[in-house]
Structure formats: structure tokens, C-alpha cells
XYZ file of C-alpha atoms in Angstrom:
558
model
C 188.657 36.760 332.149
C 191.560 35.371 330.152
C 192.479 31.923 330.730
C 196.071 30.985 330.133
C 196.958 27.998 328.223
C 200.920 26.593 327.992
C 201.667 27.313 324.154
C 205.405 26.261 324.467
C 207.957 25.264 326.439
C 211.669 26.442 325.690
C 214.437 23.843 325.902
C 217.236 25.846 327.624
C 217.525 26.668 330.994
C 218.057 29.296 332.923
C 221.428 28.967 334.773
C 223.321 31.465 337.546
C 225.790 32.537 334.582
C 223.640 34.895 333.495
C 223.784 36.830 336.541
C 227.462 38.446 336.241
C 228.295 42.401 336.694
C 230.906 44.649 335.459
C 233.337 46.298 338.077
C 235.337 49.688 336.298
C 238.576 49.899 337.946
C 238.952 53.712 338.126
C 235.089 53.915 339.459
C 234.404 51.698 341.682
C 235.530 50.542 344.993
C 235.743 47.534 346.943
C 235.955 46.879 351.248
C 237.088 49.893 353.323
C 237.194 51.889 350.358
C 233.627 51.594 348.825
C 230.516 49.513 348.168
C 231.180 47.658 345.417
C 231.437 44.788 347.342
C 228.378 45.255 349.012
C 226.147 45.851 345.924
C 227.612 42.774 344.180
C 226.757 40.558 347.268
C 223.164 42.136 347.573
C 222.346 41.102 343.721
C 223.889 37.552 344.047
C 226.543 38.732 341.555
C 228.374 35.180 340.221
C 231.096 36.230 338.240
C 233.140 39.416 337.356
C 234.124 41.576 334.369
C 237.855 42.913 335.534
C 238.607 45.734 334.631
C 235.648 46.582 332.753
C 235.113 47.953 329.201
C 236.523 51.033 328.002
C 238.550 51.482 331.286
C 240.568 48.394 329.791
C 242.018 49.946 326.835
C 242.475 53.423 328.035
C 243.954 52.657 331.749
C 244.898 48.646 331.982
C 248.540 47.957 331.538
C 249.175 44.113 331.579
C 253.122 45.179 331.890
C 252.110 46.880 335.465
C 248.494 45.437 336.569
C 248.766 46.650 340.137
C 249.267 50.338 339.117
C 247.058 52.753 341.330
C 246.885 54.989 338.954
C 246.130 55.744 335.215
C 245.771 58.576 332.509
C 243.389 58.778 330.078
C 245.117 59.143 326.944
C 243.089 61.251 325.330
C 241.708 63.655 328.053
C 244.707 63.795 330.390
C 242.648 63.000 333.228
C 244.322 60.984 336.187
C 242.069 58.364 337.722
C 242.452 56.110 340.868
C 242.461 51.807 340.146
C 241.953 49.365 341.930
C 244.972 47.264 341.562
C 244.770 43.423 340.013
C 246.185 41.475 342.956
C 243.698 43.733 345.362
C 241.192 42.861 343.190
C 241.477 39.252 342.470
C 242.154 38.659 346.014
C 238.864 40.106 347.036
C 237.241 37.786 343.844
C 239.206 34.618 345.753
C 238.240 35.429 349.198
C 234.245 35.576 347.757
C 234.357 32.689 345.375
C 233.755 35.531 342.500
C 234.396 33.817 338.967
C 236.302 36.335 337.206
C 236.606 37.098 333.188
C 239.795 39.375 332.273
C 239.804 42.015 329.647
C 243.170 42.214 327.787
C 243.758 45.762 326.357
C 244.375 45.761 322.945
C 244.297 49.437 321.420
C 248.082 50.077 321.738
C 249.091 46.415 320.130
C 248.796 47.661 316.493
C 252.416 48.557 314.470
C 252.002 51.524 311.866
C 252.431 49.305 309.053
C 249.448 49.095 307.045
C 248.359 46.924 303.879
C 246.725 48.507 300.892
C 243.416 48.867 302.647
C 244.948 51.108 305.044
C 244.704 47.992 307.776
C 247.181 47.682 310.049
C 249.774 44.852 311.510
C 249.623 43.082 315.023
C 252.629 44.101 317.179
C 253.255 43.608 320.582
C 255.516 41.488 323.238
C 254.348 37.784 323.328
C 256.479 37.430 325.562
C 254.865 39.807 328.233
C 251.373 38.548 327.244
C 252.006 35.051 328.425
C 253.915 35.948 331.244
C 250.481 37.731 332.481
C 248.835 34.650 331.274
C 250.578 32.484 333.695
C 251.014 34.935 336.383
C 247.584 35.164 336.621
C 246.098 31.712 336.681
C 249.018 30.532 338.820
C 247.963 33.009 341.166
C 250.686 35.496 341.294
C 248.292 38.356 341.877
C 245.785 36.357 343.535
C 243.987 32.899 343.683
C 241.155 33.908 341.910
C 238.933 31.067 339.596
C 239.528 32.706 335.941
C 236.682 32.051 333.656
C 237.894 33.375 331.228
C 240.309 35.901 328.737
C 238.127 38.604 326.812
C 240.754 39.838 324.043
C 239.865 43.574 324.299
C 236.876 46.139 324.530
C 234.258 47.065 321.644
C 237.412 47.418 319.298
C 235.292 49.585 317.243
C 235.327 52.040 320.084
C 238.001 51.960 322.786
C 239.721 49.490 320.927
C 240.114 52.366 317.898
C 240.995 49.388 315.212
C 238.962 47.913 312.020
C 237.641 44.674 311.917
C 240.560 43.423 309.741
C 242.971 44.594 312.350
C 240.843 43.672 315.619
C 240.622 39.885 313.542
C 244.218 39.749 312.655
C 245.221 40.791 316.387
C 242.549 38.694 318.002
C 243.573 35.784 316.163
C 247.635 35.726 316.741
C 246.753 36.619 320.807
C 243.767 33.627 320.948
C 246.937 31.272 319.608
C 249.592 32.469 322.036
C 247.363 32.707 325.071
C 245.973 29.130 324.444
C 249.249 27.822 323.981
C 250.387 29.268 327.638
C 247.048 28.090 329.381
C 247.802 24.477 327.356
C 251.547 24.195 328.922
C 250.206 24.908 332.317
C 247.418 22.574 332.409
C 244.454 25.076 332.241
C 242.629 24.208 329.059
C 238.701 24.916 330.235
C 239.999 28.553 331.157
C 237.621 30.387 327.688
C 239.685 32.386 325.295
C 237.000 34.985 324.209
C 236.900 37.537 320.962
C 234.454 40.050 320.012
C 231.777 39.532 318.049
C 232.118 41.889 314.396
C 230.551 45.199 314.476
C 230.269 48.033 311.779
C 230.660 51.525 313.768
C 232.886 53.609 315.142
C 236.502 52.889 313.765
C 235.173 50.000 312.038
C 232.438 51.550 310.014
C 233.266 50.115 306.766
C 230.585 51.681 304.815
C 231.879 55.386 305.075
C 234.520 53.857 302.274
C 231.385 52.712 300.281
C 228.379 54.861 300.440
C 229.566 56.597 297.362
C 228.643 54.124 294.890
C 224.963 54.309 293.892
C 223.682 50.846 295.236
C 224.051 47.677 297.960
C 224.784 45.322 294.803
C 227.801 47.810 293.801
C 229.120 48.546 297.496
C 229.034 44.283 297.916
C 231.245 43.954 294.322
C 233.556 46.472 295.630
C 234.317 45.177 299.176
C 234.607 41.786 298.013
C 236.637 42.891 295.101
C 238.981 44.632 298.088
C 238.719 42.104 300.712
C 238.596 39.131 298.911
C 235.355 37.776 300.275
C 232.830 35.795 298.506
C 229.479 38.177 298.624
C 225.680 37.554 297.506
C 223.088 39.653 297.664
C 220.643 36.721 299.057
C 223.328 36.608 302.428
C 224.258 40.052 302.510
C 221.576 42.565 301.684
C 218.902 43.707 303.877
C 215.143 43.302 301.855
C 215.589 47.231 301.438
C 218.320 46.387 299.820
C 220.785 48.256 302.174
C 224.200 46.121 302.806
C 224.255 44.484 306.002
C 227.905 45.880 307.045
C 227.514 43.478 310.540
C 227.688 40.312 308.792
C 230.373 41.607 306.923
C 232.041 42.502 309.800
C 232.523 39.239 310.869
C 233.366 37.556 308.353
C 236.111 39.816 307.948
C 236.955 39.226 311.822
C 236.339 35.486 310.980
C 238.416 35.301 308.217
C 241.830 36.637 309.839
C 241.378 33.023 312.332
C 243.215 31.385 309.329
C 245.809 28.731 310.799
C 244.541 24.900 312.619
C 245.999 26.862 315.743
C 244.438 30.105 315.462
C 240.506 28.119 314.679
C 241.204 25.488 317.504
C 242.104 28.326 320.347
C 238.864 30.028 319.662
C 236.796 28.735 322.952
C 233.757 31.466 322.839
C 232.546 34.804 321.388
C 231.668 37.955 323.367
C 228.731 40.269 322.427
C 227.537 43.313 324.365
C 223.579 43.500 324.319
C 221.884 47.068 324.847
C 218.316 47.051 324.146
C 216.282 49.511 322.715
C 213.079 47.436 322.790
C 210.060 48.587 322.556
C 211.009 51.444 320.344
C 213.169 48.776 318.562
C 212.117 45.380 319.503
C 215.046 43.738 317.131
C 217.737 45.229 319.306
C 217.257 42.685 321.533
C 218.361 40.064 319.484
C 220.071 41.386 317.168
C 223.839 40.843 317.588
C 222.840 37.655 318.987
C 221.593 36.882 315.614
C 224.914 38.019 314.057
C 226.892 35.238 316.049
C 224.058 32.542 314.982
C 224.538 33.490 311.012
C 228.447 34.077 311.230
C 230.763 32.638 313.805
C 228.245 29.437 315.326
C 227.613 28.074 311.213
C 231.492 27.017 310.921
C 231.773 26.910 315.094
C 228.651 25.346 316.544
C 230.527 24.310 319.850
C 231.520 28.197 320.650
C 230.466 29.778 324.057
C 229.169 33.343 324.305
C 229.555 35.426 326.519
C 227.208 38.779 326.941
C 230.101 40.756 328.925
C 227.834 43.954 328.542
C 223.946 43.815 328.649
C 221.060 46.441 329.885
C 218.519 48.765 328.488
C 220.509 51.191 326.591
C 220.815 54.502 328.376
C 222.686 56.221 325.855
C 219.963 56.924 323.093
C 217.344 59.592 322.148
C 214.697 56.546 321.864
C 214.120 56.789 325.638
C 213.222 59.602 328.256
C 215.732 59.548 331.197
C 212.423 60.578 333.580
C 209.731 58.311 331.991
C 211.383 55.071 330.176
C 213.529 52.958 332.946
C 212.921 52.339 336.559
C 209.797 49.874 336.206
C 209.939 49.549 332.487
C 213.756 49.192 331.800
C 213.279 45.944 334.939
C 210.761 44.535 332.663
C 213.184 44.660 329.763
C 215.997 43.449 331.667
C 213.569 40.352 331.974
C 212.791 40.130 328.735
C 216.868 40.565 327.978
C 217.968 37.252 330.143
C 215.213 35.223 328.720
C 216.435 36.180 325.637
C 219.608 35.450 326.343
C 218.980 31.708 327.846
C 216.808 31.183 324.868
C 220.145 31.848 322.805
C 222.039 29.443 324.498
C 224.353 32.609 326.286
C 226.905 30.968 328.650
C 228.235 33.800 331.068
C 226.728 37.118 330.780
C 228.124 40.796 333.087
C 224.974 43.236 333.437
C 226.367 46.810 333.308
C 226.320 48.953 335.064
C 226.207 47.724 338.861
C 226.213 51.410 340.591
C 226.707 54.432 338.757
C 225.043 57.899 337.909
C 223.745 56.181 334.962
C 219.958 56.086 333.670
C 220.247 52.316 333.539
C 222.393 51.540 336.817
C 221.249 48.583 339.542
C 222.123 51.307 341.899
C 222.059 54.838 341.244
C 225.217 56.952 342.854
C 229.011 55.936 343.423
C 227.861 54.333 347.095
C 225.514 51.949 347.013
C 222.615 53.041 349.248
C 219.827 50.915 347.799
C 218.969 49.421 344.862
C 216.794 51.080 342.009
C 213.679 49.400 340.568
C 216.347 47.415 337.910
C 218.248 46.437 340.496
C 215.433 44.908 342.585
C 214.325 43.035 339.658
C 217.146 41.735 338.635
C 217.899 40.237 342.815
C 214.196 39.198 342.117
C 215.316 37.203 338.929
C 218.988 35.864 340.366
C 217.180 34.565 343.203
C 213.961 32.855 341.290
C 215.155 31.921 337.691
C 218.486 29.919 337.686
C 217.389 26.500 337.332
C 213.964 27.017 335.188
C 213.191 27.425 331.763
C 210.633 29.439 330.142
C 206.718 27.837 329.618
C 204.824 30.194 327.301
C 201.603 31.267 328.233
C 198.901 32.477 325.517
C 194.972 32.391 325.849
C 192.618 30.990 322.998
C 191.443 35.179 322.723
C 187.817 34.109 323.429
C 188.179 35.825 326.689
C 189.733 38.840 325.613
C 194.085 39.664 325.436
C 195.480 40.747 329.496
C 196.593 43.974 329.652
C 199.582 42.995 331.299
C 202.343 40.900 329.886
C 202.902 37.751 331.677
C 206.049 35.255 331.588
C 206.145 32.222 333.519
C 209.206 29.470 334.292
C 209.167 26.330 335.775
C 212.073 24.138 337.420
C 213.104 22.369 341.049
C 209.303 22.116 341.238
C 208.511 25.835 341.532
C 206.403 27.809 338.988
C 207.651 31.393 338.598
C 204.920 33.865 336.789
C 205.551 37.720 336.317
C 202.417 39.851 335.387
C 203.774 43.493 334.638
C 201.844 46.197 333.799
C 202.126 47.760 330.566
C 200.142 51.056 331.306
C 200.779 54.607 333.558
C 197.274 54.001 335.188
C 195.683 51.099 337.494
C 196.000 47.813 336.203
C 193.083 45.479 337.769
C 193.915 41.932 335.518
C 192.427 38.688 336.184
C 194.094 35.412 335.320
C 192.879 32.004 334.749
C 196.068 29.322 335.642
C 193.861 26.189 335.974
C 195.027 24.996 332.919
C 198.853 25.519 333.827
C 198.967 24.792 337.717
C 197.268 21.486 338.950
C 197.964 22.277 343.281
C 200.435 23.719 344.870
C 202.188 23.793 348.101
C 202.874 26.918 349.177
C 202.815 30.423 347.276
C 204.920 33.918 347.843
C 203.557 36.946 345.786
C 205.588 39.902 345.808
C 204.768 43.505 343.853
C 207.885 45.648 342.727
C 206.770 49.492 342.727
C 208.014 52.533 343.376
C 206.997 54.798 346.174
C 204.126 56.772 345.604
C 204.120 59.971 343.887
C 207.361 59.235 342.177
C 207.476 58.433 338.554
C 207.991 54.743 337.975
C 210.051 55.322 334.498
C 212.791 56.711 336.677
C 216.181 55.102 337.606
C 216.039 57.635 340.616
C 212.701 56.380 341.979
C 212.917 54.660 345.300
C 212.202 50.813 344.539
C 209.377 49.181 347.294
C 209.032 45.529 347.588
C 205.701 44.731 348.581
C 204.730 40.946 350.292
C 201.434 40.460 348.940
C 198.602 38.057 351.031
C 198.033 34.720 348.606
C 194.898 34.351 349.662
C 194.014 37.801 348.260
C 195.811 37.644 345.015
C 195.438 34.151 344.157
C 191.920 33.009 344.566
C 190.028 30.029 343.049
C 193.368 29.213 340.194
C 192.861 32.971 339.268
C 195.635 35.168 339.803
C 194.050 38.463 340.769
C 196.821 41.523 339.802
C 195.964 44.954 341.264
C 199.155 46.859 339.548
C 199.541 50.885 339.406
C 201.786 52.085 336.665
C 204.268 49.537 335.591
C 204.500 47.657 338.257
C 205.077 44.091 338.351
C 204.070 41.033 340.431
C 206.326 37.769 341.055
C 204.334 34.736 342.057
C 206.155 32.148 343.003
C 204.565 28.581 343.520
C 206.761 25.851 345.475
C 205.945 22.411 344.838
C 204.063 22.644 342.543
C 201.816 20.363 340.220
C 201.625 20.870 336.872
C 198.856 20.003 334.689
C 198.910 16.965 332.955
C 199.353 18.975 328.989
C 202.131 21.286 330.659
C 204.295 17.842 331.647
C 203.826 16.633 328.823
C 204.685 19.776 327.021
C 207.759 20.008 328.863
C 209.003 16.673 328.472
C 208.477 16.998 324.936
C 210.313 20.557 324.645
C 210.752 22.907 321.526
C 213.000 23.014 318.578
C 215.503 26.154 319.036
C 213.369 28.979 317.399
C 215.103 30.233 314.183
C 216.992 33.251 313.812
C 215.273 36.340 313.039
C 217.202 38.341 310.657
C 216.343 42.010 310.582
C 214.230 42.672 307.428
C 214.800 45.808 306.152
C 217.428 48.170 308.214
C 219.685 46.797 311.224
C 218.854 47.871 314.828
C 222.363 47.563 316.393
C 224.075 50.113 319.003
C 224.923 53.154 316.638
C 226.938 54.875 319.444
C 228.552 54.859 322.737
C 226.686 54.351 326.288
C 226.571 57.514 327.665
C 228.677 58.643 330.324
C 227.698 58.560 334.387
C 228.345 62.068 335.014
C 228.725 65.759 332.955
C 232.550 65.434 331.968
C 233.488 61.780 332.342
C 233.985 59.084 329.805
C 231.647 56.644 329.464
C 232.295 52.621 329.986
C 229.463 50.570 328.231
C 228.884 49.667 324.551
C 231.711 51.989 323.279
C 234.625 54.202 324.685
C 232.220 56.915 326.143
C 232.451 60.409 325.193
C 236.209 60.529 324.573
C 236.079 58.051 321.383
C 232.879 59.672 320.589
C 234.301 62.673 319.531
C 237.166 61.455 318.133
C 234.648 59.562 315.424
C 232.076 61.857 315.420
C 232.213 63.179 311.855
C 234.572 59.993 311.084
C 236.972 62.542 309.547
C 239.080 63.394 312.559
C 242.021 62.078 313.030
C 243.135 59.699 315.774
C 245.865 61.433 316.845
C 244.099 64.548 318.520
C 243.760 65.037 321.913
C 239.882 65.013 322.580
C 238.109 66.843 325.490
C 235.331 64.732 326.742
């Protein structure tokens, strides 16, 4: 029987922030006219993502916020919205924090500069006067958290990283200048983290000279950055475009004003771990090797964050449900690990592989969506303690995570195999006594395949003295399935206190060795025919950059 021993104990701490959602405007729907608001409230939702991603820059009009109505302007296609003062008034009346998404696509002029980049243009006066009508509660009395200036502008936002950093920069000024004249200073003025697809795939210009050494030479020789091999080659010698990126993002924040209105940076987190277990961490790593070595103090903000659905690395029938709730565990520890500040899991309900509750009405919620109540309700207020055995007993065949805080010990043993998982656990070298002890088993219900979204989610209460016996915790798991154990009042062992007390140093950051394992292409859309809202502009940008030879100006049909 393996006996687990405390190996580590991390320093940060898991916090409610990291339990936000997305709401899409022209999807979902809030009191007489939908669910939303009853989803949000079952999974302990603590802050929202208004209007969402792509639906920002294709439908959200800071001239008319309370429109009911938008067109997509690529498809045509008329959708329904849910105006700004209905829904910040429904965020004040639940004590929702809320984080605004400022469109940005249409804010470009047609000038361009001999890269082909072009100029910000747009009405600084209208942009503060939504600044200030929104925090002075002209469309509702709503806490802002904070301003996130645009969508994935390498998707929806259809720009470069030049132009997304040169626009970013001039609105992170003007807005912090408004917020400063009317007293609201801690409200976080957000920009996007760099990326290297879509419209801002800089190495279509360069992949035709023969090597990473020559494509560096050349974009520094065009872009006037200072470029190394040692910082900006992968070990195979490929060029790693992100950290280019955002230094070219980075570079465009040029003025005392521009630098000091900066307050955090917003990354959108779709894993494809286990296939790819460095696209967990992976933009998170960009922001530690870019933006936090000149700006330590900056915030991020995950505004987007699940198990990608949108990718041939996963089965829509066999590789969520049970498994994509153990990743989203493994996702929000990574995430506290990182230091992440706020973070808005998408998507809340949706006909998506990867939603918290599959449909437009939310009827229940799908295995992710259990686990992620599960975590909301257990985590905030712990930090991770990691558990290892000394191998003379043999590895478990389940992965277990623990976190302590408050006095409670949380452990999750989740099975890591289709058949019957029957794992014993030694925890008398973690857990001293205890007071009291809750065990509950997330499954789905039998005969239905737990790797599916679509699988009904049961929540079992499991007997202690039947699953804890004698310090041993005794998991009887069928496929996937995972067990929470939650121990209240608990006493530690005297090595885990003093493990704790002592802490960790921050673990450094990994940076991908050979090729990077970033999101290559929109999230998928819910539904045959509609555009997508997560990591990209759905299937409407997607063919407009497909072969990266179309132009922008066609009208697409998605």
C-alpha cells in the first residue's frame, strides 16, 4: 500500500477569484428570460466577464451599450443582447464583480507604417464618457473590477501585435486618466497578453528564409528589437514567435503614462494536457518571461480558461466529462500556483464539449460543472501540500492532490483508468486526528461514458467509516471517477506544520523546449452554423485566416 508523505507545500493560496464565468451577450439569458442566472448562482460564480469574448468585438458598441440587438459583421446574422444597464443591474442586485470588455476591432485608421501596421483611431472622447458612465453607475451600480481592452486581438480583434500594442497602450492612458479624475484608481486596466496566430502570425512574413537565426536578424532588423538566439529560439532551433509577440505588444507602452496605467495582463488558458501537458502553462509562462521581468507588480487575469474543446487532440465522446473535471483541477492549481488574480471559466452553459452545463437552459450541471461547485466550495482559502510516496510501496494508480487551510484538509484521488480502480492510501504521515470527515465520489450514471460532456453527473455521499479506515483512505473508483475527502479540523502532522510554515520558493518557469504548445486556433463553436466565443473569433475569423491569404474585407459564411 502506498504511504503518502508531504513533499512540498506551495506558498500561494487559493482565493474565490479564481472562480469567475463568462456570460455572451447574444447567448445567454438572465431572470424571466433564461438561466443564466441560475447556473451562475449554482457554481458560486464571483465575478463576471461582460460581454464576453468574441461577442465583444463583433456585437458591443460602447456608443449604444443598451442595444437589443446586433449584426455580425461578417455573417449578417442578427442576434438578441442583453443590454448593459439590464445586465449590470442584475450584477448589482447579486453582488457579481464584473470585468468589461472594450471592443477594439473597428478602432484602427487605414494608415499603415512600412510594415503594413496600422494607426490607433477612435473618439477619446466617447471612450471616457463610457468610462465614467459606467463606474458612476449610469447603467447600473455594479462593482467594476476591471477594463479588459479587447478580445484575442489576434482573432476577433483582426489586428497585429504592433497595432493591438499601439492601440492598447494610447486606450490604457486615456481610460486611467478618467478612472484617476473620478477617484477610482483600484478599478484594473487590463491588456492582452502577445500571441502569434491568427492576424498576428508574424512568421508567415518569415518562414521563407532558411533558418530561426536568419528569421530573428530580419524581424529585428524590421522591428527594431534587440534579438538573441539564447532568449528567442526554441532548443530545435525554431523562433519562439510568442515571446516576440510581446515584446512587440510591450514595446508600443512607450510614454511614463502609458507604463504607469498598465494595472494587469489578461491571458486565456485552454488546455490540451495530457496530450500536451505544456499547454497548461504555457502562456502563463509567456507573461513570467515578458511583461512580469520589467512589471513584477502586474495582475493577471485568466478571462478565458477550460479544457480546450476545439482540437483534434481530444474525442468529443471519450476525453471530457470526468477527465476534462480533473483537468479543470489541475488548471486552477495551476493557476494559484502562478500567482493568477481573477480568472472567468468559459463556457458556463452552452452546446459545447467543454460547457459547466450542456444546452442553452441550464437543467443540471455536467461532470465539469460539478467539479468545479466541488472546488468553489472546498478550495478558496487553501493552498496546495504535495503528496509523493518513498516508491517502496509501489506508485497509486490514481492521482491524488491535497490542500490545506481554515483547518480543513482537502484530498482528491481520481482515477486515471476506464476500469475499477480499488487504491489504498496511507495518510498517517500527513493527517495527525481529525474532527469530522465528508467523502463524496463524482461519477456519472451507469452505463454512460464518463469522457462525455453529455453524461449525467451523480454525486455520491460516501460512509467515512467505510472509506477511511485505520489513516488509510480506501478509494473504490470506476472509470475516472474521483473522490473529495474533506477533513474539518484537522491535525496535521508535526513535518507537514512545519513544512507549511516553512513554504516553497515560487517554482521556476518552464520554458517549452523544443516546439510551443499554445492555442493554434479558435474554440469551436456551440452549435452547426454559429460562431464560436472562446480562445478566438469562432468560425467566422476562422475562415477569414484560414489560408492567411484572404483578405479581410470578404464577407465570410460561418
Amino acid at each position: 500500500m502506498p504511504e503518502m508523505h508531504a513533499a512540498s507545500a506551495e506558498q500561494h493560496t487559493m482565493h474565490a477569484g479564481l472562480f469567475g464565468g463568462n456570460i455572451l451577450t447574444h447567448r445567454d439569458r438572465i431572470g424571466d428570460d433564461g438561466t443564466y442566472d441560475e447556473l451562475a448562482e449554482e457554481l458560486g460564480i464571483t465575478g463576471i466577464r461582460y460581454p464576453g469574448g468574441a461577442v465583444t468585438e463583433f456585437y458591443f458598441d460602447i456608443s449604444d451599450p443598451d442595444r437589443a440587438s446586433g449584426v455580425h459583421p461578417h455573417t449578417g446574422e442578427e442576434h438578441t443582447l442583453i443590454p448593459y444597464s439590464s445586465f449590470l443591474s442584475w450584477a448589482a442586485d447579486t453582488n457579481m464583480p464584473v470585468t468589461v470588455v472594450i471592443p477594439t476591432r473597428e478602432f484602427l485608421s487605414e494608415d499603415t507604417d512600412e510594415n503594413g501596421d496600422r494607426f490607433p483611431e477612435f473618439d477619446e472622447a466617447l471612450l471616457r464618457g463610457f468610462i465614467r458612465d459606467t463606474v458612476t453607475g449610469a447603467y447600473g451600480d455594479a462593482e467594476i473590477e476591471g477594463f479588459e481592452i479587447g478580445n484575442e486581438y489576434w482573432g476577433s480583434g483582426e489586428m497585429s501585435s504592433v497595432e493591438y500594442g499601439r492601440l492598447s497602450s494610447e486606450m490604457a492612458a486615456i481610460i486611467d486618466d478618467e478612472l484617476d479624475s473620478l477617484g477610482q484608481g483600484e478599478i484594473s486596466i487590463i491588456t492582452q497578453v502577445g500571441a502569434s496566430h491568427g492576424f498576428a502570425d508574424l512568421s508567415l512574413d518569415y518562414d521563407h528564409l532558411g533558418t530561426g537565426e536568419e528569421q530573428l536578424q530580419a524581424v529585428a532588423l524590421d522591428y527594431g528589437l534587440l534579438l538573441n538566439s539564447e532568449d528567442h529560439l526554441y532548443n530545435g532551433g525554431g523562433v519562439n514567435w510568442t515571446k516576440i509577440a510581446n515584446e512587440l505588444v510591450m514595446k508600443e507602452f512607450d510614454t511614463p503614462e502609458e507604463r504607469d496605467a498598465l494595472d494587469a495582463i489578461a491571458a486565456h488558458v485552454y488546455s490540451k494536457a495530457p496530450v500536451f501537458p505544456g499547454s497548461r502553462h504555457f502562456v502563463l509562462n509567456s507573461i513570467e518571461q515578458t511583461w512580469l521581468q520589467d512589471h513584477p507588480d502586474l495582475e493577471i487575469f485568466v478571462t478565458e480558461w477550460n479544457q480546450k474543446a476545439h482540437t483534434d487532440a481530444f474525442d468529443a465522446e471519450e476525453d471530457y466529462g470526468l477527465k476534462q473535471a480533473a483537468e479543470m483541477l489541475y488548471i486552477v492549481d495551476e493557476m494559484s500556483d502562478r500567482g493568477v488574480d481573477i480568472a472567468h471559466v468559459w463556457p458556463l452553459q452552452q452546446s459545447a464539449k467543454s460547457a459547466l452545463s450542456y444546452g442553452h437552459d441550464f437543467e443540471e450541471l455536467s461532470p465539469a460543472g460539478e467539479m468545479f461547485k466541488m472546488m468553489r466550495e472546498n478550495l478558496p482559502g487553501k493552498q496546495q501540500i504535495d503528496l509523493a510516496t518513498d516508491g517502496s510501496d509501489g506508485e497509486p494508480s490514481a492521482d491524488v492532490l491535497s490542500f490545506y487551510g481554515d483547518n480543513e484538509l482537502v484530498v482528491y484521488v481520481m482515477s486515471r483508468s476506464e476500469g475499477t480502480t480499488m487504491e489504498d492510501l496511507g495518510m498517517n504521515a500527513i493527517i495527525a486526528d481529525y474532527d469530522h470527515l465528508e467523502i463524496t465520489r463524482l461519477g456519472v450514471e451507469a452505463g454512460q461514458s464518463p469522457g462525455s460532456t453529455q453524461s449525467n453527473a451523480e454525486i455520491d455521499i460516501l460512509d467515512p467509516s467505510e472509506y477511511y479506515v485505520d489513516g488509510t483512505i480506501q478509494a473504490d473508483l470506476d472509470g475516472f471517477e474521483i473522490m473529495q475527502l474533506v477533513f474539518s479540523d484537522v491535525v496535521l502532522t508535526p513535518e507537514v506544520e512545519a513544512l507549511i510554515e516553512g513554504g516553497v520558493d515560487d517554482p521556476e518557469p518552464i520554458l517549452p523546449p523544443i516546439d510551443p504548445v499554445e492555442p493554434e486556433e479558435p474554440e469551436e463553436p456551440d452549435e452547426p452554423g454559429a460562431e464560436a466565443d472562446a480562445e478566438g473569433a469562432g468560425l467566422a475569423v476562422e475562415a477569414i485566416f484560414a489560408a492567411a491569404i484572404v483578405p479581410l474585407f470578404l464577407l465570410l459564411v460561418a
